[in-house]
């Protein structure tokens, strides 16, 4: 019988396959951002959004070349619900997965995964961190391709298009969620 993990169960699974503080922190950040955004768009499923955010990179540390493929296998072996697996695997759409994000939550995960990295990097450059960061500061960093070069601007742009959101709107939403 498949199950939808709680955020705590998802955290335990992530910690089983990830030890690097960076990867664990990224999972926590994306989980919290997804949970915060769910409060606005799908409040009855806040825990689901947060658990998916926690699990999205479960396979990345051990199997970076098989990212999303290995997650699909692991989560099936662990008897995790198919909706969770689809959401996790679809966040790599066009990069390491051919599973397309269909639900709004999946499109949001696709977009905020990379965006949280860009915002986090920008916050490290500021004495006040994220607390008073404005979307225009993030847009400036977004346009600088050398800054946080590992954060794909194409994925962020594609994610905002999938969501039907202007880039500034997505950035403001993600900033607010990260501050919360």
GROMACS .gro file of N, CA and C in nm:
model
  540
    1UNK      N    1   0.085  -0.119   0.000
    1UNK     CA    2   0.000   0.000   0.000
    1UNK      C    3   0.089   0.125   0.000
    2UNK      N    4   0.080   0.202  -0.104
    2UNK     CA    5   0.166   0.320  -0.112
    2UNK      C    6   0.120   0.428  -0.013
    3UNK      N    7   0.211   0.517   0.020
    3UNK     CA    8   0.180   0.621   0.118
    3UNK      C    9   0.238   0.755   0.075
    4UNK      N   10   0.178   0.861   0.127
    4UNK     CA   11   0.231   0.997   0.110
    4UNK      C   12   0.307   1.029   0.238
    5UNK      N   13   0.438   1.048   0.228
    5UNK     CA   14   0.515   1.072   0.350
    5UNK      C   15   0.484   1.209   0.411
    6UNK      N   16   0.493   1.215   0.542
    6UNK     CA   17   0.487   1.344   0.611
    6UNK      C   18   0.619   1.416   0.582
    7UNK      N   19   0.627   1.541   0.619
    7UNK     CA   20   0.752   1.615   0.601
    7UNK      C   21   0.864   1.549   0.682
    8UNK      N   22   0.831   1.504   0.803
    8UNK     CA   23   0.932   1.439   0.888
    8UNK      C   24   0.979   1.306   0.825
    9UNK      N   25   0.887   1.228   0.773
    9UNK     CA   26   0.925   1.103   0.706
    9UNK      C   27   1.010   1.133   0.582
   10UNK      N   28   0.972   1.237   0.508
   10UNK     CA   29   1.049   1.276   0.389
   10UNK      C   30   1.190   1.318   0.429
   11UNK      N   31   1.202   1.393   0.539
   11UNK     CA   32   1.333   1.436   0.588
   11UNK      C   33   1.419   1.315   0.623
   12UNK      N   34   1.360   1.217   0.690
   12UNK     CA   35   1.434   1.095   0.727
   12UNK      C   36   1.483   1.022   0.602
   13UNK      N   37   1.399   1.016   0.498
   13UNK     CA   38   1.440   0.951   0.373
   13UNK      C   39   1.554   1.028   0.306
   14UNK      N   40   1.543   1.158   0.303
   14UNK     CA   41   1.649   1.241   0.243
   14UNK      C   42   1.780   1.221   0.318
   15UNK      N   43   1.774   1.216   0.450
   15UNK     CA   44   1.895   1.200   0.530
   15UNK      C   45   1.955   1.060   0.516
   16UNK      N   46   1.876   0.965   0.473
   16UNK     CA   47   1.927   0.830   0.449
   16UNK      C   48   2.021   0.829   0.328
   17UNK      N   49   1.995   0.914   0.231
   17UNK     CA   50   2.072   0.915   0.106
   17UNK      C   51   2.159   1.038   0.087
   18UNK      N   52   2.153   1.132   0.180
   18UNK     CA   53   2.230   1.257   0.170
   18UNK      C   54   2.297   1.289   0.302
   19UNK      N   55   2.424   1.327   0.297
   19UNK     CA   56   2.499   1.362   0.417
   19UNK      C   57   2.555   1.504   0.409
   20UNK      N   58   2.574   1.555   0.288
   20UNK     CA   59   2.634   1.689   0.268
   20UNK      C   60   2.542   1.796   0.326
   21UNK      N   61   2.594   1.882   0.413
   21UNK     CA   62   2.511   1.989   0.470
   21UNK      C   63   2.442   2.075   0.362
   22UNK      N   64   2.512   2.102   0.252
   22UNK     CA   65   2.452   2.183   0.145
   22UNK      C   66   2.325   2.117   0.090
   23UNK      N   67   2.332   1.988   0.064
   23UNK     CA   68   2.216   1.918   0.007
   23UNK      C   69   2.100   1.911   0.107
   24UNK      N   70   2.133   1.888   0.233
   24UNK     CA   71   2.029   1.883   0.336
   24UNK      C   72   1.964   2.020   0.353
   25UNK      N   73   2.045   2.125   0.352
   25UNK     CA   74   1.992   2.262   0.365
   25UNK      C   75   1.904   2.297   0.245
   26UNK      N   76   1.947   2.258   0.125
   26UNK     CA   77   1.868   2.284   0.004
   26UNK      C   78   1.732   2.215   0.013
   27UNK      N   79   1.731   2.091   0.060
   27UNK     CA   80   1.604   2.017   0.076
   27UNK      C   81   1.513   2.089   0.175
   28UNK      N   82   1.569   2.135   0.286
   28UNK     CA   83   1.491   2.208   0.386
   28UNK      C   84   1.435   2.338   0.327
   29UNK      N   85   1.519   2.411   0.256
   29UNK     CA   86   1.477   2.538   0.197
   29UNK      C   87   1.362   2.518   0.098
   30UNK      N   88   1.380   2.425   0.005
   30UNK     CA   89   1.277   2.401  -0.096
   30UNK      C   90   1.148   2.351  -0.030
   31UNK      N   91   1.162   2.266   0.071
   31UNK     CA   92   1.045   2.217   0.144
   31UNK      C   93   0.968   2.332   0.208
   32UNK      N   94   1.039   2.419   0.278
   32UNK     CA   95   0.973   2.530   0.347
   32UNK      C   96   0.911   2.627   0.246
   33UNK      N   97   0.980   2.655   0.137
   33UNK     CA   98   0.927   2.745   0.034
   33UNK      C   99   0.801   2.685  -0.027
   34UNK      N  100   0.805   2.557  -0.059
   34UNK     CA  101   0.687   2.492  -0.117
   34UNK      C  102   0.570   2.494  -0.019
   35UNK      N  103   0.597   2.470   0.108
   35UNK     CA  104   0.492   2.474   0.210
   35UNK      C  105   0.431   2.613   0.223
   36UNK      N  106   0.516   2.715   0.222
   36UNK     CA  107   0.468   2.854   0.231
   36UNK      C  108   0.383   2.891   0.109
   37UNK      N  109   0.429   2.853  -0.009
   37UNK     CA  110   0.355   2.885  -0.131
   37UNK      C  111   0.222   2.810  -0.134
   38UNK      N  112   0.221   2.688  -0.083
   38UNK     CA  113   0.097   2.610  -0.076
   38UNK      C  114  -0.009   2.681   0.008
   39UNK      N  115   0.033   2.752   0.113
   39UNK     CA  116  -0.063   2.825   0.197
   39UNK      C  117  -0.148   2.920   0.112
   40UNK      N  118  -0.088   2.971   0.007
   40UNK     CA  119  -0.157   3.068  -0.080
   40UNK      C  120  -0.238   2.999  -0.190
   41UNK      N  121  -0.183   2.893  -0.249
   41UNK     CA  122  -0.245   2.833  -0.367
   41UNK      C  123  -0.319   2.703  -0.342
   42UNK      N  124  -0.284   2.631  -0.236
   42UNK     CA  125  -0.344   2.499  -0.212
   42UNK      C  126  -0.335   2.466  -0.062
   43UNK      N  127  -0.400   2.549   0.023
   43UNK     CA  128  -0.380   2.536   0.168
   43UNK      C  129  -0.414   2.400   0.227
   44UNK      N  130  -0.503   2.326   0.164
   44UNK     CA  131  -0.538   2.194   0.216
   44UNK      C  132  -0.427   2.091   0.195
   45UNK      N  133  -0.330   2.124   0.110
   45UNK     CA  134  -0.223   2.029   0.077
   45UNK      C  135  -0.084   2.082   0.109
   46UNK      N  136  -0.076   2.170   0.208
   46UNK     CA  137   0.053   2.230   0.246
   46UNK      C  138   0.158   2.125   0.280
   47UNK      N  139   0.120   2.023   0.357
   47UNK     CA  140   0.216   1.918   0.396
   47UNK      C  141   0.263   1.837   0.275
   48UNK      N  142   0.173   1.813   0.181
   48UNK     CA  143   0.209   1.740   0.059
   48UNK      C  144   0.314   1.820  -0.019
   49UNK      N  145   0.288   1.949  -0.040
   49UNK     CA  146   0.382   2.035  -0.113
   49UNK      C  147   0.519   2.035  -0.043
   50UNK      N  148   0.517   2.048   0.089
   50UNK     CA  149   0.642   2.054   0.166
   50UNK      C  150   0.718   1.921   0.160
   51UNK      N  151   0.645   1.810   0.167
   51UNK     CA  152   0.711   1.678   0.160
   51UNK      C  153   0.774   1.656   0.023
   52UNK      N  154   0.705   1.696  -0.082
   52UNK     CA  155   0.761   1.684  -0.218
   52UNK      C  156   0.885   1.772  -0.230
   53UNK      N  157   0.878   1.894  -0.177
   53UNK     CA  158   0.994   1.982  -0.178
   53UNK      C  159   1.113   1.920  -0.105
   54UNK      N  160   1.086   1.853   0.004
   54UNK     CA  161   1.192   1.787   0.081
   54UNK      C  162   1.256   1.674  -0.001
   55UNK      N  163   1.174   1.598  -0.071
   55UNK     CA  164   1.221   1.478  -0.142
   55UNK      C  165   1.281   1.505  -0.280
   56UNK      N  166   1.265   1.624  -0.334
   56UNK     CA  167   1.292   1.646  -0.477
   56UNK      C  168   1.432   1.606  -0.523
   57UNK      N  169   1.532   1.619  -0.438
   57UNK     CA  170   1.670   1.583  -0.477
   57UNK      C  171   1.721   1.462  -0.399
   58UNK      N  172   1.634   1.373  -0.357
   58UNK     CA  173   1.672   1.259  -0.273
   58UNK      C  174   1.788   1.179  -0.331
   59UNK      N  175   1.798   1.173  -0.462
   59UNK     CA  176   1.900   1.090  -0.528
   59UNK      C  177   2.023   1.168  -0.573
   60UNK      N  178   2.021   1.300  -0.563
   60UNK     CA  179   2.123   1.381  -0.629
   60UNK      C  180   2.264   1.361  -0.574
   61UNK      N  181   2.278   1.348  -0.444
   61UNK     CA  182   2.412   1.337  -0.385
   61UNK      C  183   2.482   1.207  -0.426
   62UNK      N  184   2.411   1.096  -0.422
   62UNK     CA  185   2.473   0.966  -0.452
   62UNK      C  186   2.475   0.931  -0.601
   63UNK      N  187   2.376   0.980  -0.674
   63UNK     CA  188   2.364   0.945  -0.816
   63UNK      C  189   2.338   1.066  -0.903
   64UNK      N  190   2.429   1.165  -0.905
   64UNK     CA  191   2.401   1.287  -0.982
   64UNK      C  192   2.380   1.262  -1.131
   65UNK      N  193   2.445   1.161  -1.186
   65UNK     CA  194   2.430   1.132  -1.329
   65UNK      C  195   2.297   1.063  -1.358
   66UNK      N  196   2.231   1.012  -1.255
   66UNK     CA  197   2.102   0.943  -1.271
   66UNK      C  198   1.991   1.017  -1.197
   67UNK      N  199   2.012   1.147  -1.176
   67UNK     CA  200   1.915   1.228  -1.102
   67UNK      C  201   1.777   1.216  -1.165
   68UNK      N  202   1.678   1.200  -1.083
   68UNK     CA  203   1.536   1.180  -1.116
   68UNK      C  204   1.508   1.036  -1.160
   69UNK      N  205   1.599   0.974  -1.233
   69UNK     CA  206   1.581   0.833  -1.271
   69UNK      C  207   1.593   0.747  -1.146
   70UNK      N  208   1.698   0.770  -1.070
   70UNK     CA  209   1.720   0.695  -0.946
   70UNK      C  210   1.613   0.728  -0.842
   71UNK      N  211   1.571   0.856  -0.837
   71UNK     CA  212   1.464   0.895  -0.744
   71UNK      C  213   1.337   0.816  -0.772
   72UNK      N  214   1.305   0.800  -0.900
   72UNK     CA  215   1.189   0.723  -0.941
   72UNK      C  216   1.199   0.580  -0.886
   73UNK      N  217   1.315   0.517  -0.904
   73UNK     CA  218   1.336   0.380  -0.855
   73UNK      C  219   1.326   0.374  -0.702
   74UNK      N  220   1.400   0.463  -0.634
   74UNK     CA  221   1.402   0.463  -0.487
   74UNK      C  222   1.262   0.480  -0.428
   75UNK      N  223   1.191   0.579  -0.479
   75UNK     CA  224   1.060   0.609  -0.422
   75UNK      C  225   0.959   0.498  -0.451
   76UNK      N  226   0.972   0.432  -0.566
   76UNK     CA  227   0.887   0.315  -0.592
   76UNK      C  228   0.921   0.201  -0.496
   77UNK      N  229   1.051   0.176  -0.476
   77UNK     CA  230   1.094   0.071  -0.382
   77UNK      C  231   1.044   0.099  -0.241
   78UNK      N  232   1.038   0.227  -0.205
   78UNK     CA  233   0.993   0.268  -0.072
   78UNK      C  234   0.840   0.275  -0.063
   79UNK      N  235   0.774   0.243  -0.174
   79UNK     CA  236   0.627   0.240  -0.181
   79UNK      C  237   0.563   0.376  -0.155
   80UNK      N  238   0.629   0.480  -0.205
   80UNK     CA  239   0.576   0.616  -0.194
   80UNK      C  240   0.468   0.636  -0.301
   81UNK      N  241   0.370   0.714  -0.268
   81UNK     CA  242   0.255   0.742  -0.356
   81UNK      C  243   0.299   0.795  -0.493
   82UNK      N  244   0.228   0.753  -0.594
   82UNK     CA  245   0.259   0.789  -0.733
   82UNK      C  246   0.255   0.940  -0.758
   83UNK      N  247   0.165   1.012  -0.691
   83UNK     CA  248   0.159   1.158  -0.709
   83UNK      C  249   0.287   1.225  -0.659
   84UNK      N  250   0.342   1.174  -0.551
   84UNK     CA  251   0.469   1.227  -0.497
   84UNK      C  252   0.581   1.197  -0.596
   85UNK      N  253   0.586   1.074  -0.645
   85UNK     CA  254   0.692   1.034  -0.738
   85UNK      C  255   0.686   1.119  -0.865
   86UNK      N  256   0.568   1.136  -0.921
   86UNK     CA  257   0.554   1.216  -1.043
   86UNK      C  258   0.604   1.359  -1.020
   87UNK      N  259   0.566   1.417  -0.907
   87UNK     CA  260   0.609   1.554  -0.876
   87UNK      C  261   0.761   1.563  -0.864
   88UNK      N  262   0.820   1.468  -0.791
   88UNK     CA  263   0.966   1.468  -0.772
   88UNK      C  264   1.038   1.452  -0.906
   89UNK      N  265   0.996   1.356  -0.985
   89UNK     CA  266   1.064   1.326  -1.111
   89UNK      C  267   1.043   1.439  -1.213
   90UNK      N  268   0.926   1.503  -1.210
   90UNK     CA  269   0.897   1.608  -1.309
   90UNK      C  270   0.976   1.736  -1.285
   91UNK      N  271   1.037   1.754  -1.167
   91UNK     CA  272   1.114   1.877  -1.145
   91UNK      C  273   1.241   1.879  -1.230
   92UNK      N  274   1.278   1.764  -1.287
   92UNK     CA  275   1.395   1.758  -1.374
   92UNK      C  276   1.359   1.759  -1.522
   93UNK      N  277   1.236   1.798  -1.553
   93UNK     CA  278   1.187   1.795  -1.691
   93UNK      C  279   1.278   1.871  -1.788
   94UNK      N  280   1.315   1.801  -1.894
   94UNK     CA  281   1.398   1.863  -1.997
   94UNK      C  282   1.545   1.871  -1.961
   95UNK      N  283   1.580   1.828  -1.840
   95UNK     CA  284   1.719   1.832  -1.794
   95UNK      C  285   1.768   1.688  -1.776
   96UNK      N  286   1.695   1.615  -1.691
   96UNK     CA  287   1.734   1.477  -1.662
   96UNK      C  288   1.611   1.386  -1.658
   97UNK      N  289   1.498   1.438  -1.702
   97UNK     CA  290   1.373   1.363  -1.698
   97UNK      C  291   1.284   1.405  -1.814
   98UNK      N  292   1.209   1.309  -1.867
   98UNK     CA  293   1.112   1.342  -1.972
   98UNK      C  294   0.971   1.347  -1.917
   99UNK      N  295   0.959   1.344  -1.782
   99UNK     CA  296   0.829   1.353  -1.716
   99UNK      C  297   0.795   1.501  -1.698
  100UNK      N  298   0.688   1.543  -1.763
  100UNK     CA  299   0.651   1.685  -1.763
  100UNK      C  300   0.573   1.724  -1.638
  101UNK      N  301   0.604   1.841  -1.580
  101UNK     CA  302   0.522   1.890  -1.470
  101UNK      C  303   0.383   1.925  -1.523
  102UNK      N  304   0.280   1.866  -1.462
  102UNK     CA  305   0.144   1.886  -1.509
  102UNK      C  306   0.065   1.971  -1.409
  103UNK      N  307   0.070   1.933  -1.283
  103UNK     CA  308  -0.004   2.004  -1.179
  103UNK      C  309   0.067   2.135  -1.144
  104UNK      N  310  -0.009   2.229  -1.093
  104UNK     CA  311   0.045   2.360  -1.055
  104UNK      C  312   0.161   2.344  -0.957
  105UNK      N  313   0.144   2.255  -0.859
  105UNK     CA  314   0.249   2.231  -0.760
  105UNK      C  315   0.378   2.183  -0.826
  106UNK      N  316   0.366   2.097  -0.926
  106UNK     CA  317   0.484   2.045  -0.996
  106UNK      C  318   0.555   2.156  -1.073
  107UNK      N  319   0.479   2.242  -1.134
  107UNK     CA  320   0.538   2.356  -1.207
  107UNK      C  321   0.607   2.451  -1.110
  108UNK      N  322   0.547   2.469  -0.993
  108UNK     CA  323   0.607   2.555  -0.891
  108UNK      C  324   0.740   2.497  -0.844
  109UNK      N  325   0.743   2.366  -0.818
  109UNK     CA  326   0.868   2.301  -0.776
  109UNK      C  327   0.975   2.317  -0.884
  110UNK      N  328   0.937   2.297  -1.009
  110UNK     CA  329   1.029   2.312  -1.121
  110UNK      C  330   1.094   2.451  -1.117
  111UNK      N  331   1.013   2.553  -1.093
  111UNK     CA  332   1.062   2.692  -1.095
  111UNK      C  333   1.142   2.728  -0.969
  112UNK      N  334   1.090   2.695  -0.852
  112UNK     CA  335   1.155   2.743  -0.729
  112UNK      C  336   1.280   2.666  -0.691
  113UNK      N  337   1.298   2.546  -0.741
  113UNK     CA  338   1.419   2.469  -0.711
  113UNK      C  339   1.543   2.551  -0.747
  114UNK      N  340   1.549   2.597  -0.869
  114UNK     CA  341   1.664   2.678  -0.913
  114UNK      C  342   1.662   2.818  -0.853
  115UNK      N  343   1.544   2.875  -0.843
  115UNK     CA  344   1.532   3.013  -0.795
  115UNK      C  345   1.576   3.027  -0.650
  116UNK      N  346   1.547   2.929  -0.565
  116UNK     CA  347   1.592   2.937  -0.425
  116UNK      C  348   1.744   2.939  -0.418
  117UNK      N  349   1.809   2.868  -0.510
  117UNK     CA  350   1.955   2.869  -0.514
  117UNK      C  351   2.009   3.006  -0.550
  118UNK      N  352   1.949   3.069  -0.650
  118UNK     CA  353   1.992   3.203  -0.693
  118UNK      C  354   1.969   3.305  -0.581
  119UNK      N  355   1.852   3.300  -0.520
  119UNK     CA  356   1.821   3.394  -0.411
  119UNK      C  357   1.913   3.370  -0.292
  120UNK      N  358   1.937   3.243  -0.260
  120UNK     CA  359   2.027   3.210  -0.149
  120UNK      C  360   2.168   3.263  -0.172
  121UNK      N  361   2.216   3.249  -0.296
  121UNK     CA  362   2.350   3.300  -0.330
  121UNK      C  363   2.353   3.452  -0.320
  122UNK      N  364   2.248   3.517  -0.366
  122UNK     CA  365   2.241   3.664  -0.360
  122UNK      C  366   2.237   3.711  -0.214
  123UNK      N  367   2.166   3.637  -0.129
  123UNK     CA  368   2.156   3.673   0.013
  123UNK      C  369   2.292   3.667   0.082
  124UNK      N  370   2.377   3.574   0.039
  124UNK     CA  371   2.510   3.561   0.099
  124UNK      C  372   2.597   3.684   0.071
  125UNK      N  373   2.565   3.757  -0.033
  125UNK     CA  374   2.644   3.874  -0.074
  125UNK      C  375   2.600   4.002   0.000
  126UNK      N  376   2.497   3.992   0.081
  126UNK     CA  377   2.439   4.110   0.145
  126UNK      C  378   2.458   4.105   0.296
  127UNK      N  379   2.494   4.217   0.357
  127UNK     CA  380   2.510   4.219   0.503
  127UNK      C  381   2.380   4.186   0.577
  128UNK      N  382   2.266   4.220   0.517
  128UNK     CA  383   2.137   4.193   0.582
  128UNK      C  384   2.071   4.066   0.530
  129UNK      N  385   2.142   3.992   0.446
  129UNK     CA  386   2.089   3.867   0.394
  129UNK      C  387   1.963   3.887   0.313
  130UNK      N  388   1.864   3.804   0.341
  130UNK     CA  389   1.739   3.805   0.263
  130UNK      C  390   1.634   3.899   0.322
  131UNK      N  391   1.655   3.943   0.447
  131UNK     CA  392   1.550   4.012   0.522
  131UNK      C  393   1.489   4.132   0.449
  132UNK      N  394   1.571   4.212   0.382
  132UNK     CA  395   1.518   4.331   0.313
  132UNK      C  396   1.547   4.327   0.162
  133UNK      N  397   1.577   4.209   0.111
  133UNK     CA  398   1.608   4.196  -0.032
  133UNK      C  399   1.482   4.224  -0.115
  134UNK      N  400   1.501   4.298  -0.220
  134UNK     CA  401   1.393   4.333  -0.312
  134UNK      C  402   1.402   4.247  -0.437
  135UNK      N  403   1.289   4.220  -0.502
  135UNK     CA  404   1.293   4.143  -0.628
  135UNK      C  405   1.389   4.202  -0.731
  136UNK      N  406   1.400   4.335  -0.737
  136UNK     CA  407   1.488   4.397  -0.837
  136UNK      C  408   1.635   4.359  -0.815
  137UNK      N  409   1.675   4.334  -0.689
  137UNK     CA  410   1.812   4.289  -0.660
  137UNK      C  411   1.834   4.150  -0.717
  138UNK      N  412   1.732   4.065  -0.706
  138UNK     CA  413   1.742   3.929  -0.758
  138UNK      C  414   1.743   3.932  -0.910
  139UNK      N  415   1.661   4.018  -0.970
  139UNK     CA  416   1.658   4.032  -1.116
  139UNK      C  417   1.795   4.074  -1.167
  140UNK      N  418   1.860   4.165  -1.096
  140UNK     CA  419   1.994   4.211  -1.135
  140UNK      C  420   2.093   4.093  -1.134
  141UNK      N  421   2.086   4.012  -1.030
  141UNK     CA  422   2.173   3.893  -1.022
  141UNK      C  423   2.134   3.790  -1.128
  142UNK      N  424   2.005   3.778  -1.154
  142UNK     CA  425   1.954   3.687  -1.257
  142UNK      C  426   2.016   3.720  -1.393
  143UNK      N  427   2.028   3.849  -1.422
  143UNK     CA  428   2.081   3.894  -1.552
  143UNK      C  429   2.232   3.875  -1.564
  144UNK      N  430   2.301   3.865  -1.449
  144UNK     CA  431   2.446   3.844  -1.447
  144UNK      C  432   2.474   3.693  -1.455
  145UNK      N  433   2.502   3.646  -1.577
  145UNK     CA  434   2.518   3.502  -1.600
  145UNK      C  435   2.636   3.441  -1.524
  146UNK      N  436   2.732   3.523  -1.484
  146UNK     CA  437   2.847   3.472  -1.409
  146UNK      C  438   2.813   3.451  -1.261
  147UNK      N  439   2.713   3.522  -1.213
  147UNK     CA  440   2.674   3.509  -1.073
  147UNK      C  441   2.594   3.380  -1.055
  148UNK      N  442   2.633   3.298  -0.957
  148UNK     CA  443   2.565   3.171  -0.930
  148UNK      C  444   2.537   3.098  -1.062
  149UNK      N  445   2.643   3.078  -1.138
  149UNK     CA  446   2.632   3.021  -1.272
  149UNK      C  447   2.565   2.884  -1.275
  150UNK      N  448   2.568   2.812  -1.164
  150UNK     CA  449   2.505   2.681  -1.158
  150UNK      C  450   2.353   2.684  -1.152
  151UNK      N  451   2.297   2.802  -1.127
  151UNK     CA  452   2.151   2.817  -1.122
  151UNK      C  453   2.101   2.850  -1.263
  152UNK      N  454   2.026   2.759  -1.321
  152UNK     CA  455   1.982   2.775  -1.459
  152UNK      C  456   1.875   2.882  -1.474
  153UNK      N  457   1.911   2.988  -1.543
  153UNK     CA  458   1.815   3.095  -1.572
  153UNK      C  459   1.707   3.043  -1.667
  154UNK      N  460   1.745   2.953  -1.758
  154UNK     CA  461   1.647   2.898  -1.852
  154UNK      C  462   1.537   2.821  -1.779
  155UNK      N  463   1.576   2.743  -1.679
  155UNK     CA  464   1.478   2.666  -1.601
  155UNK      C  465   1.386   2.761  -1.525
  156UNK      N  466   1.444   2.864  -1.462
  156UNK     CA  467   1.362   2.961  -1.388
  156UNK      C  468   1.265   3.031  -1.482
  157UNK      N  469   1.314   3.074  -1.598
  157UNK     CA  470   1.230   3.141  -1.697
  157UNK      C  471   1.119   3.048  -1.746
  158UNK      N  472   1.157   2.925  -1.779
  158UNK     CA  473   1.060   2.827  -1.826
  158UNK      C  474   0.955   2.798  -1.718
  159UNK      N  475   0.999   2.790  -1.594
  159UNK     CA  476   0.908   2.767  -1.482
  159UNK      C  477   0.807   2.881  -1.467
  160UNK      N  478   0.855   3.004  -1.478
  160UNK     CA  479   0.761   3.116  -1.465
  160UNK      C  480   0.661   3.116  -1.581
  161UNK      N  481   0.706   3.076  -1.700
  161UNK     CA  482   0.614   3.066  -1.814
  161UNK      C  483   0.511   2.956  -1.791
  162UNK      N  484   0.556   2.839  -1.742
  162UNK     CA  485   0.463   2.729  -1.713
  162UNK      C  486   0.355   2.772  -1.615
  163UNK      N  487   0.395   2.854  -1.518
  163UNK     CA  488   0.303   2.900  -1.414
  163UNK      C  489   0.215   3.015  -1.462
  164UNK      N  490   0.250   3.073  -1.577
  164UNK     CA  491   0.178   3.190  -1.625
  164UNK      C  492   0.205   3.312  -1.539
  165UNK      N  493   0.327   3.321  -1.486
  165UNK     CA  494   0.367   3.431  -1.397
  165UNK      C  495   0.479   3.510  -1.461
  166UNK      N  496   0.478   3.638  -1.438
  166UNK     CA  497   0.592   3.721  -1.475
  166UNK      C  498   0.709   3.680  -1.384
  167UNK      N  499   0.830   3.692  -1.435
  167UNK     CA  500   0.949   3.658  -1.356
  167UNK      C  501   0.953   3.735  -1.225
  168UNK      N  502   0.926   3.866  -1.229
  168UNK     CA  503   0.927   3.948  -1.107
  168UNK      C  504   0.828   3.896  -1.003
  169UNK      N  505   0.712   3.851  -1.048
  169UNK     CA  506   0.609   3.798  -0.959
  169UNK      C  507   0.656   3.669  -0.892
  170UNK      N  508   0.718   3.580  -0.971
  170UNK     CA  509   0.771   3.455  -0.917
  170UNK      C  510   0.883   3.483  -0.817
  171UNK      N  511   0.969   3.576  -0.849
  171UNK     CA  512   1.079   3.613  -0.759
  171UNK      C  513   1.023   3.668  -0.628
  172UNK      N  514   0.926   3.759  -0.636
  172UNK     CA  515   0.865   3.818  -0.515
  172UNK      C  516   0.799   3.710  -0.430
  173UNK      N  517   0.726   3.620  -0.493
  173UNK     CA  518   0.659   3.510  -0.423
  173UNK      C  519   0.761   3.422  -0.351
  174UNK      N  520   0.869   3.387  -0.421
  174UNK     CA  521   0.973   3.300  -0.363
  174UNK      C  522   1.048   3.371  -0.251
  175UNK      N  523   1.077   3.499  -0.271
  175UNK     CA  524   1.142   3.578  -0.165
  175UNK      C  525   1.056   3.580  -0.039
  176UNK      N  526   0.927   3.608  -0.055
  176UNK     CA  527   0.836   3.611   0.060
  176UNK      C  528   0.833   3.475   0.131
  177UNK      N  529   0.829   3.368   0.053
  177UNK     CA  530   0.826   3.232   0.110
  177UNK      C  531   0.957   3.201   0.183
  178UNK      N  532   1.070   3.244   0.127
  178UNK     CA  533   1.199   3.219   0.191
  178UNK      C  534   1.212   3.300   0.321
  179UNK      N  535   1.159   3.422   0.321
  179UNK     CA  536   1.163   3.505   0.443
  179UNK      C  537   1.077   3.446   0.554
  180UNK      N  538   0.964   3.387   0.515
  180UNK     CA  539   0.872   3.329   0.615
  180UNK      C  540   0.940   3.213   0.686
   0.00000   0.00000   0.00000
